[in-house]
Amino acid sequence: GAGVSQSPSNKVTEKGKDVELRCDPISGHTALYWYRQSLGQGLEFLIYFQGNSAPDKSGLPSDRFSAERTGGSVSTLTIQRTQQEDSAVYLCASSYTRLASYEQYFGPGTRLTVT
Amino acid sequence: AQTVTQSQPEMSVQEAETVTLSCTYDTSESDYYLFWYKQPPSRQMILVIRQEAYKQQNATENRFSVNFQKAAKSFSLKISDSQLGDAAMYFCAYRSASKLIFGTGTRLQVFP
């Protein structure tokens, strides 16, 4: 079946603009995660959603970052007033549930460049 | 807080040889999972192998195996009979509940 998809693949934006990144999880997966991968770094957890529960936002670096998940499926990560330090690859993952025994499947990521 | 450390930024291996990538982690939990992910230039994170902490037996997946030392909090990945397609970034990751905690990665080069 189809894997996790993300759009756009690449995004170049000017400093101060808002951007929206989209993630389509695997059908039937109730858990959805966003990670950020800065140049030369590992992946940093941002936020996760599990079904209808309140999301875990503990990894969001500032209040310029927000995310929502509509209808328990598609998720959008929004970055307001982008800064150059926001340049990174943003990866989305989904899993059947939040339990650690279930694998997280990753999308191909969105490369964000803030000029 | 849990942390994951990969002390080898880069490693290289000759085709058909064996290479070991190191990973250490820190946690006070007793029940957790450890993973090795491969990230080729396409950016797609691919699960290579995983280990449940309660299992003493080391996980094996074809040419990939781990050396899991729970007391030492060490989780190394051994790649046998290396192939050109193994060239990628390799990330060690820890998971106890929901999120994954990643190391900074090891770039593996494979020479013919």
CSV table of C-alpha atoms in Angstrom, one decimal:
chain,number,residue,atom,x,y,z
A,1,GLY,CA,0.0,0.0,0.0
A,2,ALA,CA,0.9,3.7,-0.2
A,3,GLY,CA,3.5,5.0,2.3
A,4,VAL,CA,3.6,8.3,4.1
A,5,SER,CA,3.6,11.2,1.7
A,6,GLN,CA,4.7,14.8,2.3
A,7,SER,CA,4.4,17.9,0.3
A,8,PRO,CA,6.0,20.0,-0.9
A,9,SER,CA,9.3,18.1,-1.4
A,10,ASN,CA,11.2,21.3,-1.3
A,11,LYS,CA,10.2,24.8,-0.2
A,12,VAL,CA,12.2,28.0,-0.4
A,13,THR,CA,10.8,31.0,1.5
A,14,GLU,CA,11.8,34.4,2.5
A,15,LYS,CA,12.6,35.2,6.1
A,16,GLY,CA,9.4,36.4,7.9
A,17,LYS,CA,7.0,34.5,5.7
A,18,ASP,CA,4.6,31.8,6.9
A,19,VAL,CA,4.9,28.2,5.5
A,20,GLU,CA,2.7,25.2,5.7
A,21,LEU,CA,4.0,21.6,5.4
A,22,ARG,CA,1.7,18.8,4.7
A,23,CYS,CA,1.8,15.1,5.8
A,24,ASP,CA,-0.5,12.3,4.6
A,25,PRO,CA,0.0,9.3,6.9
A,26,ILE,CA,-0.6,5.6,6.0
A,27,SER,CA,-4.3,4.8,6.0
A,28,GLY,CA,-5.4,3.4,9.3
A,29,HIS,CA,-2.5,4.7,11.3
A,30,THR,CA,-3.7,6.6,14.4
A,31,ALA,CA,-0.4,8.0,15.5
A,32,LEU,CA,1.4,10.8,13.6
A,33,TYR,CA,4.8,12.4,14.4
A,34,TRP,CA,6.7,15.4,13.1
A,35,TYR,CA,10.5,15.5,13.4
A,36,ARG,CA,13.1,18.1,12.3
A,37,GLN,CA,16.5,17.3,10.9
A,38,SER,CA,18.9,20.2,10.8
A,39,LEU,CA,22.1,20.0,8.7
A,40,GLY,CA,24.5,17.5,10.2
A,41,GLN,CA,22.2,16.7,13.1
A,42,GLY,CA,20.0,13.8,14.0
A,43,LEU,CA,16.2,14.0,14.1
A,44,GLU,CA,14.6,16.2,16.7
A,45,PHE,CA,11.1,15.4,17.9
A,46,LEU,CA,8.6,18.2,17.4
A,47,ILE,CA,5.0,17.0,18.0
A,48,TYR,CA,2.9,13.9,17.9
A,49,PHE,CA,-0.8,13.1,17.5
A,50,GLN,CA,-2.6,10.0,18.8
A,51,GLY,CA,-6.2,9.6,17.7
A,52,ASN,CA,-8.5,12.2,19.3
A,53,SER,CA,-6.2,12.7,22.3
A,54,ALA,CA,-4.5,16.1,22.9
A,55,PRO,CA,-1.2,16.3,21.0
A,56,ASP,CA,2.1,16.1,22.7
A,57,LYS,CA,3.7,19.5,21.7
A,58,SER,CA,6.7,19.2,24.0
A,59,GLY,CA,9.2,19.3,21.2
A,60,LEU,CA,8.0,22.5,19.4
A,61,PRO,CA,10.9,25.0,19.6
A,62,SER,CA,8.9,28.2,19.8
A,63,ASP,CA,5.3,29.5,19.6
A,64,ARG,CA,5.9,30.2,15.9
A,65,PHE,CA,5.5,26.5,15.3
A,66,SER,CA,2.1,24.8,15.4
A,67,ALA,CA,0.5,21.7,13.9
A,68,GLU,CA,-2.9,20.3,13.4
A,69,ARG,CA,-4.4,17.0,12.3
A,70,THR,CA,-7.8,17.1,10.6
A,71,GLY,CA,-10.1,14.2,10.8
A,72,GLY,CA,-7.5,12.0,12.3
A,73,SER,CA,-5.6,11.8,9.0
A,74,VAL,CA,-3.8,14.6,7.2
A,75,SER,CA,-1.5,16.9,9.3
A,76,THR,CA,-0.2,20.3,8.6
A,77,LEU,CA,2.8,21.8,10.3
A,78,THR,CA,2.8,25.6,10.2
A,79,ILE,CA,5.8,27.9,10.8
A,80,GLN,CA,5.0,31.5,11.2
A,81,ARG,CA,7.5,34.4,10.6
A,82,THR,CA,10.1,32.0,9.4
A,83,GLN,CA,13.7,32.5,10.5
A,84,GLN,CA,16.9,31.3,8.9
A,85,GLU,CA,17.5,28.8,11.7
A,86,ASP,CA,14.2,27.1,10.7
A,87,SER,CA,16.0,25.8,7.6
A,88,ALA,CA,15.9,22.0,7.9
A,89,VAL,CA,14.3,18.9,6.6
A,90,TYR,CA,11.0,18.3,8.2
A,91,LEU,CA,10.0,14.6,8.4
A,92,CYS,CA,6.7,13.1,9.2
A,93,ALA,CA,6.1,9.6,10.4
A,94,SER,CA,3.0,7.5,11.2
A,95,SER,CA,2.4,4.3,13.1
A,96,TYR,CA,-0.5,2.0,13.8
A,97,THR,CA,-0.6,3.2,17.5
A,98,ARG,CA,1.6,5.1,19.8
A,99,LEU,CA,2.9,2.0,21.5
A,100,ALA,CA,6.6,1.5,21.2
A,101,SER,CA,6.3,-1.9,19.7
A,102,TYR,CA,4.8,-0.5,16.5
A,103,GLU,CA,7.1,0.7,13.9
A,104,GLN,CA,7.1,4.4,12.8
A,105,TYR,CA,7.1,4.7,9.0
A,106,PHE,CA,8.7,7.9,7.7
A,107,GLY,CA,7.8,10.1,4.7
A,108,PRO,CA,10.5,11.5,2.4
A,109,GLY,CA,10.5,14.8,4.1
A,110,THR,CA,10.2,18.5,3.1
A,111,ARG,CA,13.4,20.5,2.8
A,112,LEU,CA,12.7,24.0,4.0
A,113,THR,CA,15.2,26.8,3.0
A,114,VAL,CA,14.7,30.2,4.5
A,115,THR,CA,16.6,32.9,2.7
B,1,ALA,CA,15.9,12.5,30.0
B,2,GLN,CA,17.0,9.9,27.6
B,3,THR,CA,20.0,10.6,25.3
B,4,VAL,CA,21.5,8.7,22.4
B,5,THR,CA,25.2,9.1,21.4
B,6,GLN,CA,26.9,8.1,18.2
B,7,SER,CA,30.6,8.9,18.5
B,8,GLN,CA,31.6,8.0,14.9
B,9,PRO,CA,30.6,10.8,12.5
B,10,GLU,CA,32.0,8.8,9.6
B,11,MET,CA,33.0,5.3,8.9
B,12,SER,CA,34.2,3.5,5.8
B,13,VAL,CA,34.4,-0.1,4.7
B,14,GLN,CA,35.5,-2.0,1.7
B,15,GLU,CA,32.9,-4.0,-0.2
B,16,ALA,CA,32.3,-7.5,1.2
B,17,GLU,CA,34.0,-6.6,4.5
B,18,THR,CA,32.4,-6.1,7.9
B,19,VAL,CA,31.9,-2.9,9.7
B,20,THR,CA,30.5,-2.0,13.2
B,21,LEU,CA,28.8,1.2,14.0
B,22,SER,CA,28.7,2.2,17.7
B,23,CYS,CA,25.8,3.7,19.8
B,24,THR,CA,25.4,4.3,23.5
B,25,TYR,CA,22.4,5.6,25.3
B,26,ASP,CA,21.3,6.8,28.7
B,27,THR,CA,18.1,6.0,30.4
B,28,SER,CA,16.7,5.1,33.8
B,29,GLU,CA,13.9,3.0,32.3
B,30,SER,CA,13.9,-0.7,32.1
B,31,ASP,CA,11.5,-1.3,29.2
B,32,TYR,CA,12.3,0.3,25.9
B,33,TYR,CA,13.1,-0.3,22.3
B,34,LEU,CA,16.3,0.5,20.3
B,35,PHE,CA,16.5,0.9,16.5
B,36,TRP,CA,18.9,1.4,13.7
B,37,TYR,CA,17.6,3.5,10.8
B,38,LYS,CA,19.3,4.0,7.4
B,39,GLN,CA,18.9,7.3,5.6
B,40,PRO,CA,20.1,7.3,1.9
B,41,PRO,CA,20.4,10.5,-0.1
B,42,SER,CA,16.7,10.2,-0.9
B,43,ARG,CA,16.1,11.3,2.8
B,44,GLN,CA,13.7,8.3,3.3
B,45,MET,CA,14.3,6.8,6.8
B,46,ILE,CA,14.4,3.0,6.5
B,47,LEU,CA,14.2,0.8,9.6
B,48,VAL,CA,17.2,-1.6,9.5
B,49,ILE,CA,16.8,-3.5,12.8
B,50,ARG,CA,15.2,-3.2,16.2
B,51,GLN,CA,15.8,-4.7,19.6
B,52,GLU,CA,13.5,-5.0,22.5
B,53,ALA,CA,15.3,-4.3,25.8
B,54,TYR,CA,13.6,-7.2,27.6
B,55,LYS,CA,15.1,-9.7,25.1
B,56,GLN,CA,18.6,-10.9,25.8
B,57,GLN,CA,19.1,-12.4,22.4
B,58,ASN,CA,20.6,-10.0,19.9
B,59,ALA,CA,18.5,-9.1,16.9
B,60,THR,CA,19.5,-10.2,13.4
B,61,GLU,CA,18.2,-9.3,10.0
B,62,ASN,CA,20.1,-10.9,7.1
B,63,ARG,CA,23.5,-9.2,6.9
B,64,PHE,CA,22.6,-6.8,9.8
B,65,SER,CA,23.0,-7.8,13.5
B,66,VAL,CA,23.3,-5.9,16.8
B,67,ASN,CA,25.4,-6.3,19.9
B,68,PHE,CA,23.1,-5.2,22.7
B,69,GLN,CA,24.7,-4.8,26.1
B,70,LYS,CA,21.9,-3.6,28.4
B,71,ALA,CA,24.1,-3.0,31.5
B,72,ALA,CA,26.6,-1.0,29.5
B,73,LYS,CA,23.8,0.8,27.6
B,74,SER,CA,25.5,0.0,24.3
B,75,PHE,CA,23.8,-0.9,21.0
B,76,SER,CA,26.2,-1.4,18.1
B,77,LEU,CA,25.2,-2.4,14.5
B,78,LYS,CA,27.3,-4.9,12.6
B,79,ILE,CA,27.0,-5.0,8.8
B,80,SER,CA,28.5,-8.1,7.2
B,81,ASP,CA,29.4,-8.6,3.6
B,82,SER,CA,29.0,-4.8,3.0
B,83,GLN,CA,27.5,-3.8,-0.3
B,84,LEU,CA,27.7,-0.5,-2.2
B,85,GLY,CA,24.0,0.0,-1.5
B,86,ASP,CA,24.7,0.1,2.2
B,87,ALA,CA,26.3,3.6,1.8
B,88,ALA,CA,24.1,6.0,3.8
B,89,MET,CA,23.6,7.8,7.1
B,90,TYR,CA,22.8,5.4,9.9
B,91,PHE,CA,20.9,6.6,13.0
B,92,CYS,CA,20.6,4.9,16.3
B,93,ALA,CA,17.3,5.6,18.1
B,94,TYR,CA,15.7,5.0,21.4
B,95,ARG,CA,12.0,4.7,22.1
B,96,SER,CA,10.1,3.9,25.3
B,97,ALA,CA,6.7,5.5,24.8
B,98,SER,CA,5.8,7.5,21.8
B,99,LYS,CA,8.6,9.6,20.3
B,100,LEU,CA,11.9,8.4,19.0
B,101,ILE,CA,15.1,10.0,20.3
B,102,PHE,CA,17.9,9.9,17.7
B,103,GLY,CA,21.7,10.1,17.8
B,104,THR,CA,23.5,12.4,15.4
B,105,GLY,CA,24.2,9.7,12.9
B,106,THR,CA,27.2,8.0,11.3
B,107,ARG,CA,27.9,8.4,7.6
B,108,LEU,CA,29.0,5.1,6.1
B,109,GLN,CA,31.0,5.0,2.9
B,110,VAL,CA,31.5,1.7,1.1
B,111,PHE,CA,34.4,1.4,-1.3
B,112,PRO,CA,34.5,-1.1,-4.2
